[in-house]
Coordinates of N, CA and C in Angstrom, one line a residue:
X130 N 5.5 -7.7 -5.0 CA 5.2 -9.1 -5.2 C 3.9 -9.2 -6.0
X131 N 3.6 -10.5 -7.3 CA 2.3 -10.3 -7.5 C 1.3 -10.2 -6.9
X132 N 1.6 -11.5 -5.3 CA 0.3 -12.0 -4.7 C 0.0 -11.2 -4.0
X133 N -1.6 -10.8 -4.3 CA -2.2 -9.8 -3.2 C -2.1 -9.8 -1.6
X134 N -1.6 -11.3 -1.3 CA -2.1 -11.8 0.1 C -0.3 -11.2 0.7
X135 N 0.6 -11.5 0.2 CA 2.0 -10.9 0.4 C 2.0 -9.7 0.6
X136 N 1.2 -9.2 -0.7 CA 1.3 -7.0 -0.7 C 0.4 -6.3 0.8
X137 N -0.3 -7.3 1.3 CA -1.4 -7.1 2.5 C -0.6 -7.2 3.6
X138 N 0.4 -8.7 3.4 CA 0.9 -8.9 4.8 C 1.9 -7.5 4.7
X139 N 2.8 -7.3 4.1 CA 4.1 -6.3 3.5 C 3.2 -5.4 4.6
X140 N 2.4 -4.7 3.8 CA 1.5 -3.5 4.3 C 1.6 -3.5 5.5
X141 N 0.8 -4.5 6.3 CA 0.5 -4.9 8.1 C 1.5 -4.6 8.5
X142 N 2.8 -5.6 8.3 CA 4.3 -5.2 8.6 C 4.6 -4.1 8.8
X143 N 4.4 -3.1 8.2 CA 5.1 -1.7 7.9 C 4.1 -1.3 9.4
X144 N 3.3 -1.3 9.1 CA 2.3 -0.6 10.5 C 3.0 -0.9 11.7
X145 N 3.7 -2.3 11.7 CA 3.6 -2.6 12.9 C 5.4 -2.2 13.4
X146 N 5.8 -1.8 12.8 CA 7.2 -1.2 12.8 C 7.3 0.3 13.7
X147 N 8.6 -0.1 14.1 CA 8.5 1.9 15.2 C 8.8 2.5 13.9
X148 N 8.8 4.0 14.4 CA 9.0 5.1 14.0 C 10.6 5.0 13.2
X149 N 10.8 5.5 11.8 CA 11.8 4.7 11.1 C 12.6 6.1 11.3
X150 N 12.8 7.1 12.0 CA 13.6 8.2 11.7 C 13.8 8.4 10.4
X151 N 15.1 8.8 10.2 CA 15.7 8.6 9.0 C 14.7 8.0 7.9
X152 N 14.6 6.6 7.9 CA 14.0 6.0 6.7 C 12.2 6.1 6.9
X153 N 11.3 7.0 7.3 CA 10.3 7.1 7.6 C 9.6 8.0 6.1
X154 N 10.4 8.8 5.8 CA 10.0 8.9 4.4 C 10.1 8.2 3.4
X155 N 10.5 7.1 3.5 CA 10.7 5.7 2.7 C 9.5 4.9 2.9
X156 N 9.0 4.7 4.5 CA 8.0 4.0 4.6 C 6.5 4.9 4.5
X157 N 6.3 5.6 4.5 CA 5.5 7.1 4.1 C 5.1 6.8 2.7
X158 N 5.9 7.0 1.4 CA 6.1 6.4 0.5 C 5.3 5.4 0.0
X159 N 6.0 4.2 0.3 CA 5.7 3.2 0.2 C 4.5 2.8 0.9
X160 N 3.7 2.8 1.9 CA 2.2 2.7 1.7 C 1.7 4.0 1.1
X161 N 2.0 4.8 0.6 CA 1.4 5.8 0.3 C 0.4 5.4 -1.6
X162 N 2.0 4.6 -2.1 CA 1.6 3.6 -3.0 C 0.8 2.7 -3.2
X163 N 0.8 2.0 -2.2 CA 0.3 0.3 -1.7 C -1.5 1.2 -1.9
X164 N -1.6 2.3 -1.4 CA -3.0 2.8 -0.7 C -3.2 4.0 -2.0
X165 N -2.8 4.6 -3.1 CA -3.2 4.9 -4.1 C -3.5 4.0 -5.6
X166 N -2.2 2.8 -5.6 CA -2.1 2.4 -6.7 C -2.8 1.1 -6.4
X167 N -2.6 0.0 -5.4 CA -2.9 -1.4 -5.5 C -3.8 -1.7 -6.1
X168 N -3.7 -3.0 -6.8 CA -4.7 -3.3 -7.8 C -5.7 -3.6 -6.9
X169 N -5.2 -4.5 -5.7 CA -6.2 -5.3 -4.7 C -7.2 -4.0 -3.9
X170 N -8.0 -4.2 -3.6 CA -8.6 -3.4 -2.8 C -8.5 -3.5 -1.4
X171 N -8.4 -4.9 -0.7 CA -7.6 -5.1 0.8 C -6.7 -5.0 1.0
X172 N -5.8 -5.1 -0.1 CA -4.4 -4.2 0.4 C -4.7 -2.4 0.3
X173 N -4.9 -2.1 -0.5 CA -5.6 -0.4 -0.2 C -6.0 -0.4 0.8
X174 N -7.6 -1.3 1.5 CA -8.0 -0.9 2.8 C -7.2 -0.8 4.1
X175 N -6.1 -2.1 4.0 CA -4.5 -2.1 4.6 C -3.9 -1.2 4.8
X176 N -3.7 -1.0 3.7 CA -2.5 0.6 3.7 C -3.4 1.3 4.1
X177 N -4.8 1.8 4.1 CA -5.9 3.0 4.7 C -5.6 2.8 6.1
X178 N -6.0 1.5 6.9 CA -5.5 1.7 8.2 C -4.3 1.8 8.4
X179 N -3.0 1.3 8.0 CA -1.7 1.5 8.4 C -1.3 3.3 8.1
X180 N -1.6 3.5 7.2 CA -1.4 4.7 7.1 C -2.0 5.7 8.1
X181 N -3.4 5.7 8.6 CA -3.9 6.5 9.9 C -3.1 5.9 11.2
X182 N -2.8 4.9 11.2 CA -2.0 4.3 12.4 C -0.3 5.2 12.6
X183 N 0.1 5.2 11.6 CA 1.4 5.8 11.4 C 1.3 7.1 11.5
X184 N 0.4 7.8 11.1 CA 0.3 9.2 10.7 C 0.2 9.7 11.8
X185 N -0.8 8.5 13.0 CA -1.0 9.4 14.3 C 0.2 9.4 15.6
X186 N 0.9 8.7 15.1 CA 2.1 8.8 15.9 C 3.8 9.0 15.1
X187 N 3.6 10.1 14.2 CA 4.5 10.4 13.5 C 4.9 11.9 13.9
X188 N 5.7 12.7 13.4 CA 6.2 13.7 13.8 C 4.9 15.1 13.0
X189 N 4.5 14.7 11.9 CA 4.1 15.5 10.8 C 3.1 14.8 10.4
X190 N 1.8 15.9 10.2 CA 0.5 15.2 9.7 C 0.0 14.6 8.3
X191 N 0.7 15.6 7.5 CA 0.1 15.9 6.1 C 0.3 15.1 5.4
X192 N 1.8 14.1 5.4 CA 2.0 12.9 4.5 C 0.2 11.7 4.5
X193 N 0.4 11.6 5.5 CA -0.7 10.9 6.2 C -2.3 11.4 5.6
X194 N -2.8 12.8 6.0 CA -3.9 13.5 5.8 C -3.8 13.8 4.1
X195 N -3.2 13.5 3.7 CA -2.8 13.6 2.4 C -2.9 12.1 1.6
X196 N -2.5 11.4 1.8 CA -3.1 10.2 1.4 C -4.5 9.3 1.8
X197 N -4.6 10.1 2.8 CA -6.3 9.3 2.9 C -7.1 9.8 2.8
X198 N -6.9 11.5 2.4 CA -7.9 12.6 1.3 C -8.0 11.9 0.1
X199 N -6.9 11.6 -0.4 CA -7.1 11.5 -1.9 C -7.6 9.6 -1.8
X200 N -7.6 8.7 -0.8 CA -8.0 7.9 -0.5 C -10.0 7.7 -0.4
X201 N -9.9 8.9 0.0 CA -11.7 8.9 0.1 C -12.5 9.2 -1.0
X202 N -11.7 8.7 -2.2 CA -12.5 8.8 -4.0 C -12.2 7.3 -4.6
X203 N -11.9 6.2 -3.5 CA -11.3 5.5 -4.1 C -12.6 4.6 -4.4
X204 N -13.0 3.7 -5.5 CA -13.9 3.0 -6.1 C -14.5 2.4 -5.0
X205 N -13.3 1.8 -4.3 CA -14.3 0.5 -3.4 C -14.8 1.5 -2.0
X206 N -15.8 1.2 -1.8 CA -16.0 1.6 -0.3 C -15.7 0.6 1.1
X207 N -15.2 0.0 0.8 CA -13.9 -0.4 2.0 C -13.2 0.5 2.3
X208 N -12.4 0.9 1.1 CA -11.4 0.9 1.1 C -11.6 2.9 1.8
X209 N -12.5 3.5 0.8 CA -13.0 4.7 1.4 C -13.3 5.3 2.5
X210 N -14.2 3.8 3.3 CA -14.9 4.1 4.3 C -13.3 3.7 5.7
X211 N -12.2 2.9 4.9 CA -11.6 3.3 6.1 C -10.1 4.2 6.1
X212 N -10.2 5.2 5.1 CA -9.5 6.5 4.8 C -10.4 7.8 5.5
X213 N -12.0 7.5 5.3 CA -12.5 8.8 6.1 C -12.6 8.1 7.6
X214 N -12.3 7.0 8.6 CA -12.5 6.8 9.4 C -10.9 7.0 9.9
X215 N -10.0 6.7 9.1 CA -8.0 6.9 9.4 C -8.0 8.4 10.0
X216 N -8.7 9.4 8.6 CA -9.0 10.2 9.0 C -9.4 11.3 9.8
X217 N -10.8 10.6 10.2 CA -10.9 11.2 11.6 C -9.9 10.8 13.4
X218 N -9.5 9.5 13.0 CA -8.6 9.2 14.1 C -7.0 10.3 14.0
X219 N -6.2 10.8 12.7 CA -5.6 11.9 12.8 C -5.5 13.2 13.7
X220 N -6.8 13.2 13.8 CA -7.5 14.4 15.0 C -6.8 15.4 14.7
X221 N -6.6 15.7 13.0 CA -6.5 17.3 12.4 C -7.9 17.6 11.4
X222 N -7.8 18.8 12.2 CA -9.1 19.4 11.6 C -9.1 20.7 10.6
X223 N -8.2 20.1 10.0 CA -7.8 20.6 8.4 C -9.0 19.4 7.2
X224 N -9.0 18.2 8.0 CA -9.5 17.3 7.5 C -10.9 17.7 6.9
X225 N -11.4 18.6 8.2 CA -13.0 18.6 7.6 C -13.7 18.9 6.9
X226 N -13.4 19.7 6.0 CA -14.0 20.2 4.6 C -13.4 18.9 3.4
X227 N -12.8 17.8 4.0 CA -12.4 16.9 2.8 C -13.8 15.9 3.2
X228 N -13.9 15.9 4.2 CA -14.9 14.8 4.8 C -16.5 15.1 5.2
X229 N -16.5 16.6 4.6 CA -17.7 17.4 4.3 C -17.7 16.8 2.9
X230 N -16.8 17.1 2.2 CA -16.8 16.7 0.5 C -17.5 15.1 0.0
X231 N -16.6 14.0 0.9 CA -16.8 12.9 1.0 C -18.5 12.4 1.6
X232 N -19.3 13.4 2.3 CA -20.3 13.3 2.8 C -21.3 13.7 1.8
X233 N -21.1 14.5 1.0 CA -21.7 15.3 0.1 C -22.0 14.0 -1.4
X234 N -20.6 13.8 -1.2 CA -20.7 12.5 -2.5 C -21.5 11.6 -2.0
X235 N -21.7 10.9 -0.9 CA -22.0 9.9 -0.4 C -23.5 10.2 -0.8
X236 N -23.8 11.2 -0.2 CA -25.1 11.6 -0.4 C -25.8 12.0 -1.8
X237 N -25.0 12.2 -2.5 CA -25.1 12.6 -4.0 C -25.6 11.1 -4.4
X238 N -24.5 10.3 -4.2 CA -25.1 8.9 -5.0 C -25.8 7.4 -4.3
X239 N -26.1 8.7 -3.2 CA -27.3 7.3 -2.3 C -26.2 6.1 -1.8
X240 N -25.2 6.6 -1.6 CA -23.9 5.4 -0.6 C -24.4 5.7 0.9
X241 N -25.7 5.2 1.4 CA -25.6 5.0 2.7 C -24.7 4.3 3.3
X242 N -24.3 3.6 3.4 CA -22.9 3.1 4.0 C -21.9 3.7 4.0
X243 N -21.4 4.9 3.2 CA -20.5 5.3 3.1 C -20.7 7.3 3.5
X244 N -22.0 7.3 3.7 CA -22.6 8.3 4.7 C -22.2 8.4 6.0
X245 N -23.2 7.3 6.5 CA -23.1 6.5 7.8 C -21.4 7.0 8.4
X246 N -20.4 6.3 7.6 CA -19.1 6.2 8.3 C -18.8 7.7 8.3
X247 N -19.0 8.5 7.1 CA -18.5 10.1 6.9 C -19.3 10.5 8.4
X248 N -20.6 10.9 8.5 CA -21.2 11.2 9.5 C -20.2 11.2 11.3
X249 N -19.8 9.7 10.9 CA -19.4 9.6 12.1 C -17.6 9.5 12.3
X250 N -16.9 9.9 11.3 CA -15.8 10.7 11.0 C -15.5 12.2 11.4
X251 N -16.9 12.7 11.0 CA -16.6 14.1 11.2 C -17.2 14.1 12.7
X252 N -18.4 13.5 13.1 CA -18.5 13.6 14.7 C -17.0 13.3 15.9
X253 N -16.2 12.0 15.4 CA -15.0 12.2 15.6 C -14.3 12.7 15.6
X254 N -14.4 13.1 14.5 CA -13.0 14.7 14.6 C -13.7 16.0 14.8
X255 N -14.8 16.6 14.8 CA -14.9 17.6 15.7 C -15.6 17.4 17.2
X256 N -15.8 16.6 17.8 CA -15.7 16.0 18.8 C -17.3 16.3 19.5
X257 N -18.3 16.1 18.3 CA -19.7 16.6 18.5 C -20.3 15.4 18.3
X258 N -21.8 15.7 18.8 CA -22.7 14.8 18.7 C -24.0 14.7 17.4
X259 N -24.6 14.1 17.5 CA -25.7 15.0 16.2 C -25.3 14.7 14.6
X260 N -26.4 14.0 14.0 CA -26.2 13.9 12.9 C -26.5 15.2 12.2
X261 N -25.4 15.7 11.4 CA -25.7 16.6 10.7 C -26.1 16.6 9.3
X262 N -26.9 17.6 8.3 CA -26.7 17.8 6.7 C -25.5 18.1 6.2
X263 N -25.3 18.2 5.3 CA -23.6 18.3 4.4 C -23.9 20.0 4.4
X264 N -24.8 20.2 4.8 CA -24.8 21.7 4.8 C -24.8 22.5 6.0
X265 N -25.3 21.8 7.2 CA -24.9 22.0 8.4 C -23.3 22.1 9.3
X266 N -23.0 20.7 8.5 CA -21.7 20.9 8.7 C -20.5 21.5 7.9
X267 N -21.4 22.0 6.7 CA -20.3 23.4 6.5 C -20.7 24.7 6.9
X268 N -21.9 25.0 7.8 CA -22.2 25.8 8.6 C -21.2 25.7 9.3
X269 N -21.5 24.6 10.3 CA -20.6 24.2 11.7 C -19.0 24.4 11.5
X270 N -18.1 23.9 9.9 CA -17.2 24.5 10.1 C -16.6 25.9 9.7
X271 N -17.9 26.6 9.2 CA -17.1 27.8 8.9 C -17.3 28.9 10.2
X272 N -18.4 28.2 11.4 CA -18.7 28.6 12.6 C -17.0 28.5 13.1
X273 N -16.8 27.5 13.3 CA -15.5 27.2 13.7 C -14.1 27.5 13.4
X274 N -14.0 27.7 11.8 CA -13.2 28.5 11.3 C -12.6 29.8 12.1
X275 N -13.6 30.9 11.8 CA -14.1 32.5 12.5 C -13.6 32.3 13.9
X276 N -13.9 31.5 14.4 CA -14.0 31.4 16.0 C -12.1 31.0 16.1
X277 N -12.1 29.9 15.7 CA -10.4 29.8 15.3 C -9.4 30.8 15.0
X278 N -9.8 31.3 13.9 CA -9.0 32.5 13.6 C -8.6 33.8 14.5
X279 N -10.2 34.0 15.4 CA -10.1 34.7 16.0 C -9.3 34.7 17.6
X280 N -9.8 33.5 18.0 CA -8.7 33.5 19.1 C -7.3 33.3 19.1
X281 N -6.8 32.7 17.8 CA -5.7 32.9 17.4 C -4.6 34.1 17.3
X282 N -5.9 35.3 16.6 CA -5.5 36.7 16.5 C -5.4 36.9 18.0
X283 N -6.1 37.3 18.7 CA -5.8 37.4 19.6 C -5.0 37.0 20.9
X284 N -4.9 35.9 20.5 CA -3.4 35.0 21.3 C -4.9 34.7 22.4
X285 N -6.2 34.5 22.8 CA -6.9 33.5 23.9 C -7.1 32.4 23.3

């Protein structure tokens, strides 16, 4: 539809729908659209939350962690600030070197506001306290990494 206020509600709607089986890669899709292409920016921020909303109670992460990576470069910081926050509510920690990335930018061009939310993204999803540097926290995840792999190897 042209009207932005229709593409917003459309959006809300889809969120608020169960789990589509079958047609779930249809609606996957389709905000995945609404949340890379819309011209409007509250329909993008829309689809940023619908999209972390769905993603966390879907079968599979990536459709989801995948659109609100490529979500956290988007112009508007609304719209950014609530792909790195969808983000951390996914509670996959594949995420964090995208939201190390997004913290680095933030900080590169003096987006305190869009710091702020990264900051407290990645305290959410790795479930720490402490404001970190963009360098601490790629300390912290390559600390984590090692330690992952290793108990993995190991099967503890």
């Amino acid at each position: 539809r042209p009207e932005a206020q229709a593409r917003r509600r459309a959006v809300h709607l889809l969120g608020q729908l169960p789990y589509g089986r079958d047609l779930e890669p249809q609606v996957r899709t389709a905000l995945a659209i609404r949340l890379a292409e819309d011209e409007d920016w509250l329909v993008r921020k829309t689809a940023a939350v619908v999209v972390a909303q769905r993603g966390g109670r879907d079968t599979i992460l990536y459709p989801a962690r995948n659109s609100l990576t490529r979500a956290l470069s988007d112009p508007d910081h609304a719209v950014a600030s609530a792909a790195a926050t969808g983000l951390a509510s996914l509670d996959d920690p594949r995420a964090v070197p995208d939201l190390i990335s997004f913290l680095r930018r933030a900080e590169e061009s003096s987006a305190f506001a869009l710091y702020r939310v990264g900051q407290e993204a990645l305290q959410t999803l790795t479930g720490t306290t402490g404001r970190r540097s963009v360098r601490e926290w790629g300390e912290w995840y390559r600390t984590w990494d090692v330690v992952r792999k290793k108990t993995r190897d190991t099967g503890n």
